[in-house]
Short mmCIF file of C-alpha atoms in Angstrom, two decimals:
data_model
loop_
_atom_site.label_atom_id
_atom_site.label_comp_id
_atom_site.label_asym_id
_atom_site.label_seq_id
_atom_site.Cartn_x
_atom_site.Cartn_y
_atom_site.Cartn_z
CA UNK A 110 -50.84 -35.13 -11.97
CA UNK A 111 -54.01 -34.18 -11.06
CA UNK A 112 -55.72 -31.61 -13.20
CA UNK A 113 -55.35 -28.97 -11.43
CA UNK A 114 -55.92 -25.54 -13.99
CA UNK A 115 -59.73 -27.29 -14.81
CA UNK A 116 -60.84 -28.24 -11.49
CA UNK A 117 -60.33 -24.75 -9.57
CA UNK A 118 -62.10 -22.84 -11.82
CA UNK A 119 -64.69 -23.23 -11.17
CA UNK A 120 -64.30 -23.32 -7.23
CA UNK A 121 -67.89 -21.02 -5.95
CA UNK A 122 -66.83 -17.67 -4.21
CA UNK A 123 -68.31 -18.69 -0.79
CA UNK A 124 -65.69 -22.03 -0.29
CA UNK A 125 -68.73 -24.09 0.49
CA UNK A 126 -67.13 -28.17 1.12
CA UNK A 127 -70.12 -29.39 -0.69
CA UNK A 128 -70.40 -27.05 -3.24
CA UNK A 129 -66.89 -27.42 -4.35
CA UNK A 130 -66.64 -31.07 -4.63
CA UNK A 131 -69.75 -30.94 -6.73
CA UNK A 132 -68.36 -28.30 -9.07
CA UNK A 133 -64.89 -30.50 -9.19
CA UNK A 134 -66.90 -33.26 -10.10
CA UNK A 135 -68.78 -31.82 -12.54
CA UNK A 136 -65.49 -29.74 -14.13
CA UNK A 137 -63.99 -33.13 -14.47
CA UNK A 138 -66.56 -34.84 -16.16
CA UNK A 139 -66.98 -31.77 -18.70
CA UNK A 140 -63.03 -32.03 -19.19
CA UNK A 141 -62.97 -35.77 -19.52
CA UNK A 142 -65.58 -35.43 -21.86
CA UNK A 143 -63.83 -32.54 -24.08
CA UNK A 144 -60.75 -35.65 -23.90
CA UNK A 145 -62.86 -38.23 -25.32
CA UNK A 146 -64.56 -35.73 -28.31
CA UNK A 147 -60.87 -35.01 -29.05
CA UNK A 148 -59.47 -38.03 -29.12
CA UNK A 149 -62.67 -39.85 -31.02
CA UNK A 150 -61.95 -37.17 -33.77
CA UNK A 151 -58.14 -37.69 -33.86
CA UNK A 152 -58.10 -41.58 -33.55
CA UNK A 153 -60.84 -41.56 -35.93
CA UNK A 154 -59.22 -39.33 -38.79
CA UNK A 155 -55.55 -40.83 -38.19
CA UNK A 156 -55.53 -44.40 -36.05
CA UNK A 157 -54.08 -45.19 -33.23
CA UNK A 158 -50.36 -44.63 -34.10
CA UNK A 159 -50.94 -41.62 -35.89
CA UNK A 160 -52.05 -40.09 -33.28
CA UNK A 161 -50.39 -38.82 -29.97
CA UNK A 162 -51.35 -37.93 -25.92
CA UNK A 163 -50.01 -34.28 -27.05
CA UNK A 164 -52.15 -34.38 -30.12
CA UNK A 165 -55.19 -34.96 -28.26
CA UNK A 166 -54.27 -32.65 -25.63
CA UNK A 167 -54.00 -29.74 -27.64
CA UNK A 168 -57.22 -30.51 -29.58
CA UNK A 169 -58.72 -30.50 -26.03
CA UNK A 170 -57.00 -27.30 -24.66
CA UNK A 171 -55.74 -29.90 -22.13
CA UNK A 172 -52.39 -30.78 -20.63
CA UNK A 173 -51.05 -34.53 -21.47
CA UNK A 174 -50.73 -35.26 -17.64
CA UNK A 175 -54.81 -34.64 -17.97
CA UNK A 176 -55.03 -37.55 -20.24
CA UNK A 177 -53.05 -39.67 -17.85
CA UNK A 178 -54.90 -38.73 -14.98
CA UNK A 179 -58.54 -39.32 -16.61
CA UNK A 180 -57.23 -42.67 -18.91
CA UNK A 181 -53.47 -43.43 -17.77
CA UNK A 182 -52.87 -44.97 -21.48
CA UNK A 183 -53.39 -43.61 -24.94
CA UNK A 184 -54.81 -47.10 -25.44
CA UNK A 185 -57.58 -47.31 -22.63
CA UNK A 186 -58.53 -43.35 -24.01
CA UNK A 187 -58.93 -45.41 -27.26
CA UNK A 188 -60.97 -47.82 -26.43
CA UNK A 189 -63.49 -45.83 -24.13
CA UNK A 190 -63.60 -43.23 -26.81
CA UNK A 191 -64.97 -45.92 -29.69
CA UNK A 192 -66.91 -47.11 -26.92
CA UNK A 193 -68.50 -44.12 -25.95
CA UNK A 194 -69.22 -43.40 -29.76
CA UNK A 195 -70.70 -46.92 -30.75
CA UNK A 196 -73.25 -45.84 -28.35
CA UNK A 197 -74.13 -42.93 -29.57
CA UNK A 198 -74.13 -44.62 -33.19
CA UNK A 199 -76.33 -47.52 -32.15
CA UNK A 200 -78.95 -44.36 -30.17
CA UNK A 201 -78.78 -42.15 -33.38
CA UNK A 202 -79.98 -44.98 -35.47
CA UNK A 203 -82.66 -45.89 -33.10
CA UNK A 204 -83.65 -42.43 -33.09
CA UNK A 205 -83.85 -42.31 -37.11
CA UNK A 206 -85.66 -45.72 -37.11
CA UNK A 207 -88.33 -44.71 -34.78
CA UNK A 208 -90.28 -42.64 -37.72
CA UNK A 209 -90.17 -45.89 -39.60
CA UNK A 210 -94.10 -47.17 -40.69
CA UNK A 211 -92.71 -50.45 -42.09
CA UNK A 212 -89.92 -52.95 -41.35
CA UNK A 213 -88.17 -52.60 -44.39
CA UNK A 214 -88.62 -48.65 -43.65
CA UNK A 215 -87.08 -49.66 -40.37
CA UNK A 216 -84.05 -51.65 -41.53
CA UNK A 217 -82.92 -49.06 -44.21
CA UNK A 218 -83.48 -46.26 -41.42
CA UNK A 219 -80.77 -48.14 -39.22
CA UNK A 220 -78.60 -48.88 -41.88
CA UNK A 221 -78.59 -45.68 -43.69
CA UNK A 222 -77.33 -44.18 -39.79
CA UNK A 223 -74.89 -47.00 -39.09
CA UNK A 224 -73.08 -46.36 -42.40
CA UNK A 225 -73.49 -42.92 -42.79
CA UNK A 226 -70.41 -42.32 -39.88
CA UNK A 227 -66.75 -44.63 -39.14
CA UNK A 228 -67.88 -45.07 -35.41
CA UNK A 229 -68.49 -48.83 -35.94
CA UNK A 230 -64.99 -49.20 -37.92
CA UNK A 231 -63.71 -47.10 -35.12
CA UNK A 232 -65.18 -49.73 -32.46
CA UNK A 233 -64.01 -52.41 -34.90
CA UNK A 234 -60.61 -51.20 -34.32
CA UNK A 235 -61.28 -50.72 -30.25
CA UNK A 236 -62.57 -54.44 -30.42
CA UNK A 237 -59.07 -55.71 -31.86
CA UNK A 238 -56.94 -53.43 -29.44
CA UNK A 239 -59.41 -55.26 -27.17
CA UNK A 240 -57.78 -58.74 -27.99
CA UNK A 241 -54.18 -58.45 -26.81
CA UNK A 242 -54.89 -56.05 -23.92
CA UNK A 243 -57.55 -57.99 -21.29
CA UNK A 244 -57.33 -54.43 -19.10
CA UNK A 245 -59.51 -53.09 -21.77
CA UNK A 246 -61.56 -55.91 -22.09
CA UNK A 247 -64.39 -54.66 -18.99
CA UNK A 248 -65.37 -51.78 -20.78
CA UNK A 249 -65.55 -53.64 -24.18
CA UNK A 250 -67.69 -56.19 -22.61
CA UNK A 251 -69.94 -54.25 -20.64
CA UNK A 252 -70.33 -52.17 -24.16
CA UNK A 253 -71.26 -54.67 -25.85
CA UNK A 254 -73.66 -55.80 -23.62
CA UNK A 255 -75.28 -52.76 -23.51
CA UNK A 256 -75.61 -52.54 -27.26
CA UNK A 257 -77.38 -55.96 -27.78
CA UNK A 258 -79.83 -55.22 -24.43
CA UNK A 259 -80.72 -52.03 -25.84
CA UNK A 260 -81.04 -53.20 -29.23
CA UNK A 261 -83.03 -56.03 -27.98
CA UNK A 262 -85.32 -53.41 -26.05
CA UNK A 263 -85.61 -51.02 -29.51
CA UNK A 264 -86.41 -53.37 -31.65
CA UNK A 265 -88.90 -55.30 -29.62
CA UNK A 266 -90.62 -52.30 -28.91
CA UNK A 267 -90.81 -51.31 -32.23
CA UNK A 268 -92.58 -54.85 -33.15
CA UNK A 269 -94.76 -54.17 -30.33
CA UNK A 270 -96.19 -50.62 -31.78
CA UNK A 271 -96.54 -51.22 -34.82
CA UNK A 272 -98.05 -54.68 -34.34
CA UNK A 273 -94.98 -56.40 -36.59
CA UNK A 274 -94.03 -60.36 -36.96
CA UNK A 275 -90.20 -60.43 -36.01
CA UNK A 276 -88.86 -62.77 -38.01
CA UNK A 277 -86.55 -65.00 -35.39
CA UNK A 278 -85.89 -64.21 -32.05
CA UNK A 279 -85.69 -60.75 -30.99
CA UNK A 280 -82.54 -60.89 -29.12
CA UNK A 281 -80.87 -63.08 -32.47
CA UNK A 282 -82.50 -60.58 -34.21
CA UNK A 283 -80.31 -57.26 -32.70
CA UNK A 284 -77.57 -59.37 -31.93
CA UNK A 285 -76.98 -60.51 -35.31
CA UNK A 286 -77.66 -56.84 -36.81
CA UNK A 287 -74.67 -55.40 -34.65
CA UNK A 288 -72.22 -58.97 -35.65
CA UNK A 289 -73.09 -57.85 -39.57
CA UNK A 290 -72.33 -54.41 -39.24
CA UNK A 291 -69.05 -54.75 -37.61
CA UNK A 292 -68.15 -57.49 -40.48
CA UNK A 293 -69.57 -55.45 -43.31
CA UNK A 294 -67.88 -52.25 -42.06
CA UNK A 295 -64.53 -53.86 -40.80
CA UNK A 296 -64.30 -55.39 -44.74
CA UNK A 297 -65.84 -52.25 -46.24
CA UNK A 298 -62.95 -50.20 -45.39
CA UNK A 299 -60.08 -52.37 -45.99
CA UNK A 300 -61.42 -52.09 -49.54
CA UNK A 301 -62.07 -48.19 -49.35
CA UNK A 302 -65.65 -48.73 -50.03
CA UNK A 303 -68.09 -45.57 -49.92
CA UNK A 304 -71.26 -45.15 -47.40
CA UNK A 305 -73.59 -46.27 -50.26
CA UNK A 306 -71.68 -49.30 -51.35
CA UNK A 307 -71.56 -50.26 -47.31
CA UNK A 308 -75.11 -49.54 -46.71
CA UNK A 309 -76.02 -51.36 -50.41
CA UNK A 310 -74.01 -54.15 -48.72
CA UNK A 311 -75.43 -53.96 -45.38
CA UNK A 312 -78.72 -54.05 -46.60
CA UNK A 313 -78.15 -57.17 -48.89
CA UNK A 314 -76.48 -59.31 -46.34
CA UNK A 315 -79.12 -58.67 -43.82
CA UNK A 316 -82.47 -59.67 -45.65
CA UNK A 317 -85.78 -58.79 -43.98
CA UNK A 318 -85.62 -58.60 -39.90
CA UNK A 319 -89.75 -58.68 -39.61
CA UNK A 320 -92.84 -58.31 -41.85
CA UNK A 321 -95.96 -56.43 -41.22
CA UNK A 322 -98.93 -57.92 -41.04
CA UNK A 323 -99.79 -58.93 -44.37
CA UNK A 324 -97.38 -61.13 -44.53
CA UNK A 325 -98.50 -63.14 -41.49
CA UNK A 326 -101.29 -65.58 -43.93
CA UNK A 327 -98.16 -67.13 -45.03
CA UNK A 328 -96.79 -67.91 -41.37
CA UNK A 329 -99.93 -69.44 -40.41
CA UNK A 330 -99.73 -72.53 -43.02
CA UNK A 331 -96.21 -73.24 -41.66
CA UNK A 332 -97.29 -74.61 -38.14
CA UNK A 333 -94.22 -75.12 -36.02
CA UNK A 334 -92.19 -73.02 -38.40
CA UNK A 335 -93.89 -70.06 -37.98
CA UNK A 336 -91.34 -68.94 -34.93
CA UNK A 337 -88.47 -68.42 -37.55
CA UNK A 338 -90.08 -68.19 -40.31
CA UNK A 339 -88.91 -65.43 -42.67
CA UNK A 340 -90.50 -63.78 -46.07
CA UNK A 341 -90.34 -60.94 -47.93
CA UNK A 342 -92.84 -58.24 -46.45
CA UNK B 828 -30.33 -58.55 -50.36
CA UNK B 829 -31.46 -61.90 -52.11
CA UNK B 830 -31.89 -64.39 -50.24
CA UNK B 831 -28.72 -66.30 -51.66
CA UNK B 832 -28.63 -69.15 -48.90
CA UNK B 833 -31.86 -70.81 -50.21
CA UNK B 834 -31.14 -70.34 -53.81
CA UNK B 835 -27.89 -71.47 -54.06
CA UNK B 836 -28.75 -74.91 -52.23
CA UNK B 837 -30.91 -76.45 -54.57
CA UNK B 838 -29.03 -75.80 -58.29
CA UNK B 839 -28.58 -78.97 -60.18
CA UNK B 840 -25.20 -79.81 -60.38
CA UNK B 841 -25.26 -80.03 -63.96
CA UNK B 842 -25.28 -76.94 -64.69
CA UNK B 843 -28.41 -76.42 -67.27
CA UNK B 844 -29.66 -72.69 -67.24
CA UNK B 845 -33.52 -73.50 -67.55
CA UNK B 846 -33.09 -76.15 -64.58
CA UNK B 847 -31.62 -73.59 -62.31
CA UNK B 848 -33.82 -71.04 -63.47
CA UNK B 849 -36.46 -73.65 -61.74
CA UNK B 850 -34.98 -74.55 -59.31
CA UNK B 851 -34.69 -71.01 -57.81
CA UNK B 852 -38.05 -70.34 -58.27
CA UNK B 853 -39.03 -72.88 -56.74
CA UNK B 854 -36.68 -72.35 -53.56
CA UNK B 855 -37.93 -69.06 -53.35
CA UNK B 856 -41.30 -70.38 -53.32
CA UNK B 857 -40.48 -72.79 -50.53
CA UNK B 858 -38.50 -69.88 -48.89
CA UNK B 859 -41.59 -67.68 -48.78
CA UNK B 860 -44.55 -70.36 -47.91
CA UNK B 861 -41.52 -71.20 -44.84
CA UNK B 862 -41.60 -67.58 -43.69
CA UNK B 863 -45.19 -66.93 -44.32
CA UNK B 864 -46.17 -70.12 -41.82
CA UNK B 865 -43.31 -68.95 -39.26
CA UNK B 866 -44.97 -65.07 -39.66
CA UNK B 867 -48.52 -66.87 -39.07
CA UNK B 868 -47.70 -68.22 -36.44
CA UNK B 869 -46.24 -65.63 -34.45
CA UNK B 870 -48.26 -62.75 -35.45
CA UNK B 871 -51.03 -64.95 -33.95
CA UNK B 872 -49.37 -65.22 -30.91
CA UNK B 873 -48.18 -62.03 -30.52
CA UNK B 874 -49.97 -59.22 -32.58
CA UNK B 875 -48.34 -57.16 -35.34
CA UNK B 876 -46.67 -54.83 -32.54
CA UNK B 877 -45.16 -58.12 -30.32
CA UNK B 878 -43.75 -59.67 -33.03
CA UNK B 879 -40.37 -58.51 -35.07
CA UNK B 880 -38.72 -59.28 -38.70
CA UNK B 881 -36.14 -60.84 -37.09
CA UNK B 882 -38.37 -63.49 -34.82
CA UNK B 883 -39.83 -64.09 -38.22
CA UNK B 884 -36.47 -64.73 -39.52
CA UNK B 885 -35.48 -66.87 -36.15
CA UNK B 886 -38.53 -69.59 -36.88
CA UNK B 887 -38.13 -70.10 -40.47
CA UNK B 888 -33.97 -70.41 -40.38
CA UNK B 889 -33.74 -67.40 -42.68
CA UNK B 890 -32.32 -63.84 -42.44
CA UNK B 891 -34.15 -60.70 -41.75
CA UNK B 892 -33.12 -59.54 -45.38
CA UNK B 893 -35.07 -62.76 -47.02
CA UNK B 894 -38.18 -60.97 -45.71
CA UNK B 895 -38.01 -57.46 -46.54
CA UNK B 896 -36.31 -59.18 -50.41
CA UNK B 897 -39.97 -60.95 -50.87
CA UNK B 898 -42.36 -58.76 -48.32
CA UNK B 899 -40.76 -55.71 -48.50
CA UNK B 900 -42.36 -54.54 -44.72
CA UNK B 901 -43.61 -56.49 -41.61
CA UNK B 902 -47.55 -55.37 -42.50
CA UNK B 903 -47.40 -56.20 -46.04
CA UNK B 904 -46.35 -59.80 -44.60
CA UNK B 905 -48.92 -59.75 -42.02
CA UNK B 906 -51.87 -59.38 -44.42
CA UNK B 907 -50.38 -61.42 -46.74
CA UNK B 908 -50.25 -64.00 -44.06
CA UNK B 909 -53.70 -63.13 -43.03
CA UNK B 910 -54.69 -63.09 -46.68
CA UNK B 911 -53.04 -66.95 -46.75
CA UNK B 912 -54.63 -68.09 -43.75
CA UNK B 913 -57.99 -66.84 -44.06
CA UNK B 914 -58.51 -68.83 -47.91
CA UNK B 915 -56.71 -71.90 -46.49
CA UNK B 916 -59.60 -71.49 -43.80
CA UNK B 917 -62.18 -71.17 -46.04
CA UNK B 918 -61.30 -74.04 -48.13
CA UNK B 919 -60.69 -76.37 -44.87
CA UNK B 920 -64.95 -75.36 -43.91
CA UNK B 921 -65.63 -76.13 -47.13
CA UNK B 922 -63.99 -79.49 -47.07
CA UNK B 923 -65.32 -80.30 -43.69
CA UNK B 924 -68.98 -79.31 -44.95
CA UNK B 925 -69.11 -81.41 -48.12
CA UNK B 926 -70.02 -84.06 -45.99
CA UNK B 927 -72.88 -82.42 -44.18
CA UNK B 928 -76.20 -84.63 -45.33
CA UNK B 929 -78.62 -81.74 -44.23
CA UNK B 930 -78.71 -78.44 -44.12
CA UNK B 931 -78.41 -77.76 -40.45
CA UNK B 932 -75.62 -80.27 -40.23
CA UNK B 933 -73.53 -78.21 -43.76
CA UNK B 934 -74.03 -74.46 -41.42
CA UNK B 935 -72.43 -76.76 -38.49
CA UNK B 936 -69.74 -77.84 -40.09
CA UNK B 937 -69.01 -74.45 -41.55
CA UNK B 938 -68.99 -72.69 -38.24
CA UNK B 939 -67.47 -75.26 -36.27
CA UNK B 940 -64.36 -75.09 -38.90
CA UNK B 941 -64.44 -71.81 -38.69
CA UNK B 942 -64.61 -71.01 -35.27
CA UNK B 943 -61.88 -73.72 -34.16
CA UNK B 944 -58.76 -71.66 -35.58
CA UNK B 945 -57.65 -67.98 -34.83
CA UNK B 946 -57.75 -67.34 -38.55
CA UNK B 947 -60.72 -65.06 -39.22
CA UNK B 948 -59.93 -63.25 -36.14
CA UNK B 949 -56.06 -62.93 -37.81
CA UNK B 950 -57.69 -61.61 -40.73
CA UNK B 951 -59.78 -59.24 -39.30
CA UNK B 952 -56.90 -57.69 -37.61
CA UNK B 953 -55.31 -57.59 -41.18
CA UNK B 954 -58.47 -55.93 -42.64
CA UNK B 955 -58.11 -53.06 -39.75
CA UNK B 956 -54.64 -52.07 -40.70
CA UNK B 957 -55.08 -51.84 -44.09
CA UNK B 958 -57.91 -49.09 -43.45
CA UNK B 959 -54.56 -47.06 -42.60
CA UNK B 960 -52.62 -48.78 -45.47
CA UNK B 961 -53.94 -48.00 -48.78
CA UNK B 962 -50.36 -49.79 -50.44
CA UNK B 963 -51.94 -52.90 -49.09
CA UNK B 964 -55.16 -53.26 -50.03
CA UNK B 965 -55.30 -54.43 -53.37
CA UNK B 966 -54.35 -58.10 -51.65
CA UNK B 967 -57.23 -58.21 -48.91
CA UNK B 968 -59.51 -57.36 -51.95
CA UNK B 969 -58.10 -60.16 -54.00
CA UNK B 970 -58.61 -62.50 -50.72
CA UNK B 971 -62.35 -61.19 -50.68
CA UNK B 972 -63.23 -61.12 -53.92
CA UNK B 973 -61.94 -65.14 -54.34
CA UNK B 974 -63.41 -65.78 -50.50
CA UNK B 975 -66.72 -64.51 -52.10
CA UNK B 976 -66.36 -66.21 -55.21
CA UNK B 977 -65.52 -69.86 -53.71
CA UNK B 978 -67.96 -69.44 -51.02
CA UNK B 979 -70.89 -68.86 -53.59
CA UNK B 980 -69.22 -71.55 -55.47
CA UNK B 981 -69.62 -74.18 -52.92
CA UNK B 982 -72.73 -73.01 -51.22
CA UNK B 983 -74.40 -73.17 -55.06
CA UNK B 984 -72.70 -76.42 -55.77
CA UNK B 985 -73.93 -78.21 -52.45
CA UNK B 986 -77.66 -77.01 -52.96
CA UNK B 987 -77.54 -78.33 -56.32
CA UNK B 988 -75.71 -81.35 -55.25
CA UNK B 989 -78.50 -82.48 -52.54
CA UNK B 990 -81.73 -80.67 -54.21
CA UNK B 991 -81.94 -78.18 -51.25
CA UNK B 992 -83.73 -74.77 -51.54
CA UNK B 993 -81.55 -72.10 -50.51
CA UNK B 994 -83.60 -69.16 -48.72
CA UNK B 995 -82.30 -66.02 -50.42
CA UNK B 996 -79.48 -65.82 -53.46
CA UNK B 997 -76.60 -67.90 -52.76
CA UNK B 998 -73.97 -65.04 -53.30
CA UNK B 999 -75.65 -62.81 -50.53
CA UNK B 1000 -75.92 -66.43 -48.31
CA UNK B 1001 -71.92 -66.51 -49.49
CA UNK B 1002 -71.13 -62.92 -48.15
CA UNK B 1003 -73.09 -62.73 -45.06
CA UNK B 1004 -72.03 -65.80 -43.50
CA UNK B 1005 -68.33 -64.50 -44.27
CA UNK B 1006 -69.52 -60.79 -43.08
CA UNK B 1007 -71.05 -62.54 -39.83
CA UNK B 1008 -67.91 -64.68 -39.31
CA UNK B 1009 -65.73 -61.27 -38.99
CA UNK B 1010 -68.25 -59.52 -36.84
CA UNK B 1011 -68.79 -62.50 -34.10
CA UNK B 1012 -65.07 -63.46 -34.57
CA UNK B 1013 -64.08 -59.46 -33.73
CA UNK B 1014 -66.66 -58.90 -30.88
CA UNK B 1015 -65.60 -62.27 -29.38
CA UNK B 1016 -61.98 -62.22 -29.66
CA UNK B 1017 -62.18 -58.96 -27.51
CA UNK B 1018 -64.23 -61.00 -24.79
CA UNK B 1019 -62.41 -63.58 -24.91
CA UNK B 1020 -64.95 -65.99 -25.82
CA UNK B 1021 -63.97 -69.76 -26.22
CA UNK B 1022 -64.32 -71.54 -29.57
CA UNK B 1023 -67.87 -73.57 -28.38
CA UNK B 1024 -69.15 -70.29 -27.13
CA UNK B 1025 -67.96 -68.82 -31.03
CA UNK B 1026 -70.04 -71.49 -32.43
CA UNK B 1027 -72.82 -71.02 -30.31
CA UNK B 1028 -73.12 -67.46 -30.98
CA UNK B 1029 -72.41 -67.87 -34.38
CA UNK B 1030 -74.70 -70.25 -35.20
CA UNK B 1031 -77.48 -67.75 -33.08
CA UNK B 1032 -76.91 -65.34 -35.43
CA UNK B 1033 -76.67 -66.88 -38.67
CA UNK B 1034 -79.99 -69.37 -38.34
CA UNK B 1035 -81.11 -71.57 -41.32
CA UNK B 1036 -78.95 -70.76 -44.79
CA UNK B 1037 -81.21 -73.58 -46.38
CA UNK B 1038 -84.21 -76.05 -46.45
CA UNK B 1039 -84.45 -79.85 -47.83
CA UNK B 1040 -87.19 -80.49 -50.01
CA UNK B 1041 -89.49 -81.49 -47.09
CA UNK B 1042 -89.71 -77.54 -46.37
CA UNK B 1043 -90.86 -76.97 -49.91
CA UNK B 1044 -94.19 -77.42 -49.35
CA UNK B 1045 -94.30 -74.00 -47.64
CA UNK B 1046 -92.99 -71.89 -50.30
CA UNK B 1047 -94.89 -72.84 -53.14
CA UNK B 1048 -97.78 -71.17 -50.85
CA UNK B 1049 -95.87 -67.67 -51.21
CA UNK B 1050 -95.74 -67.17 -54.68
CA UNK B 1051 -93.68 -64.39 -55.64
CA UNK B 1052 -92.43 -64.52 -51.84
CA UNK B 1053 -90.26 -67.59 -52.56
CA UNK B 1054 -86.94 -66.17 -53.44
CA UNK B 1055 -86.32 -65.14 -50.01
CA UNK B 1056 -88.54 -67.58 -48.29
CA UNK B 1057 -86.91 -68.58 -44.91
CA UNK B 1058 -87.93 -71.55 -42.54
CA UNK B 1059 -87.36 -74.25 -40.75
CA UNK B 1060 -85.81 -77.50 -42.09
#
């Protein structure tokens, strides 16, 4: 089972113990990684019944038993596949929103990148595999989780530079951004809507997330509401 | 193929051709709600994979035949079920928040109704296999469009109702608390939150939909910022 034609490859000349392990190791993670591109692409284009251990295989220049020895199931190389690209989705569009010089900049920058690709319809999909397996549910969870702490730590940080009033709770605030996204996307493309008309969505169900500092006079006549207060920017 | 046992029953003895015309229709119509409730309820349970035709068949007393005569296939009855389910949903929040007195208390309501059933979550599922089923999607954007429609509905005719001020245009209040529902509903489905901890997140996310007059005073201050005002009640 194990996979065998990756690993001795690239085995060093000399036979060195330590060398070897660390050149198994790192042939493994390069072929579970050439897995996981494969199957994103697949599962993405065709589901997860269209779409086969073999399938992936070959798009990898693997053997199946590779796929079982890396993810046992189709459905676990699923789910840590839409995992692994939610991720990258959710760094990609912190990436784009960093050149942002306003918050409405901002929340169209993250949009535009969130829409623009199906790897949050993909997690969607991952997220209600998710419910009738619990096996799967670790990797879900600790996903998640690592989506709303980064979130949390992008955002904040981007209130911080550029001296911006969030407009509830930063953690409510990245938290809720990720909850609309999955519901906008997951309803977008049971109705075969296009990027545009998801990210024209998106951006109408969201409202502003902060406002710069001009709109702050209006905060200060609120007293105790100022914490959630929310205007246009 | 027709489902003769159901339609034979009721025909009034007398014979009249526009009575039993009736009178089948409306056996069939029993004969489908019966099989859509049975088809609820076990594709709940179970999933769209752990459930077959012929369970269906088993808990509404009726023959596999009777559901591929008025479904034709085991998704198109799932969504249509979902479809069902996720309206009847709707209109139960709605019901429960007509007797909300403030605004905090009407989001409560809403959440709390929806986040005590399985239904969105049902739905959802629904909405992620008709990304792979074009055939089927023409229902699920029925179910949106009228989910949409009688949200905005309500919302508009409860702020009118009690003189609130809604904080940004009721259909995009309408549509995100429906978008937010899916997302939380998906994401905590596959953590396998409980209902209090659905409503607790849910209500995180979604904050104040609307103010009572006593938060007025604040937005006359913003001029051409009121539209989308948001604070505290």
């Amino acid at each position: 089972m194990a996979p065998k034609r990756t690993e001795r490859a690239p085995l060093p000349p000399d036979g060195d113990p330590k060398h070897a392990a660390r050149a198994t190791r790192s042939a493994g993670r390069r072929m579970r990684s050439l897995l996981l591109d494969g199957a994103s692409r697949l599962f993405k284009a065709r589901g997860l019944a269209g779409t086969s251990i073999s399938d992936i295989a070959a798009a990898a220049d693997a053997f199946p038993s590779q796929i079982t020895y890396y993810f046992r199931t189709k459905e676990a190389l699923f789910v840590e596949a839409a995992c692994r690209d939610m991720l990258y989705v959710a760094r990609s569009a912190e990436q784009a929103a960093l050149r942002a010089e306003t918050p409405r900049d901002y929340t169209c920058a993250l949009v535009e990148a969130v829409t623009s690709t199906d790897s949050v319809a993909f997690f969607a999909e991952a997220l209600t595999l998710t419910r009738r397996r619990a096996d799967l549910a670790p990797l879900v969870e600790r996903t998640i989780e690592r989506l709303h702490a980064e979130g949390l730590r992008a955002y904040a940080g981007q209130i911080e530079r550029h001296g911006w009033n969030t407009l509830r709770d930063p953690d409510a605030t990245s938290r809720r951004f990720w909850a609309l996204a999955i519901g906008v996307m997951v309803e977008g493309y049971a109705m075969g809507r296009s990027a545009e008309e998801l990210a024209y969505e998106m951006l109408r169900v969201l409202g502003d997330q902060a406002t710069t500092n001009a709109g702050a006079r209006l905060r200060l006549v609120g007293g105790d509401t100022t914490s959630e207060g929310e205007m246009q920017s």
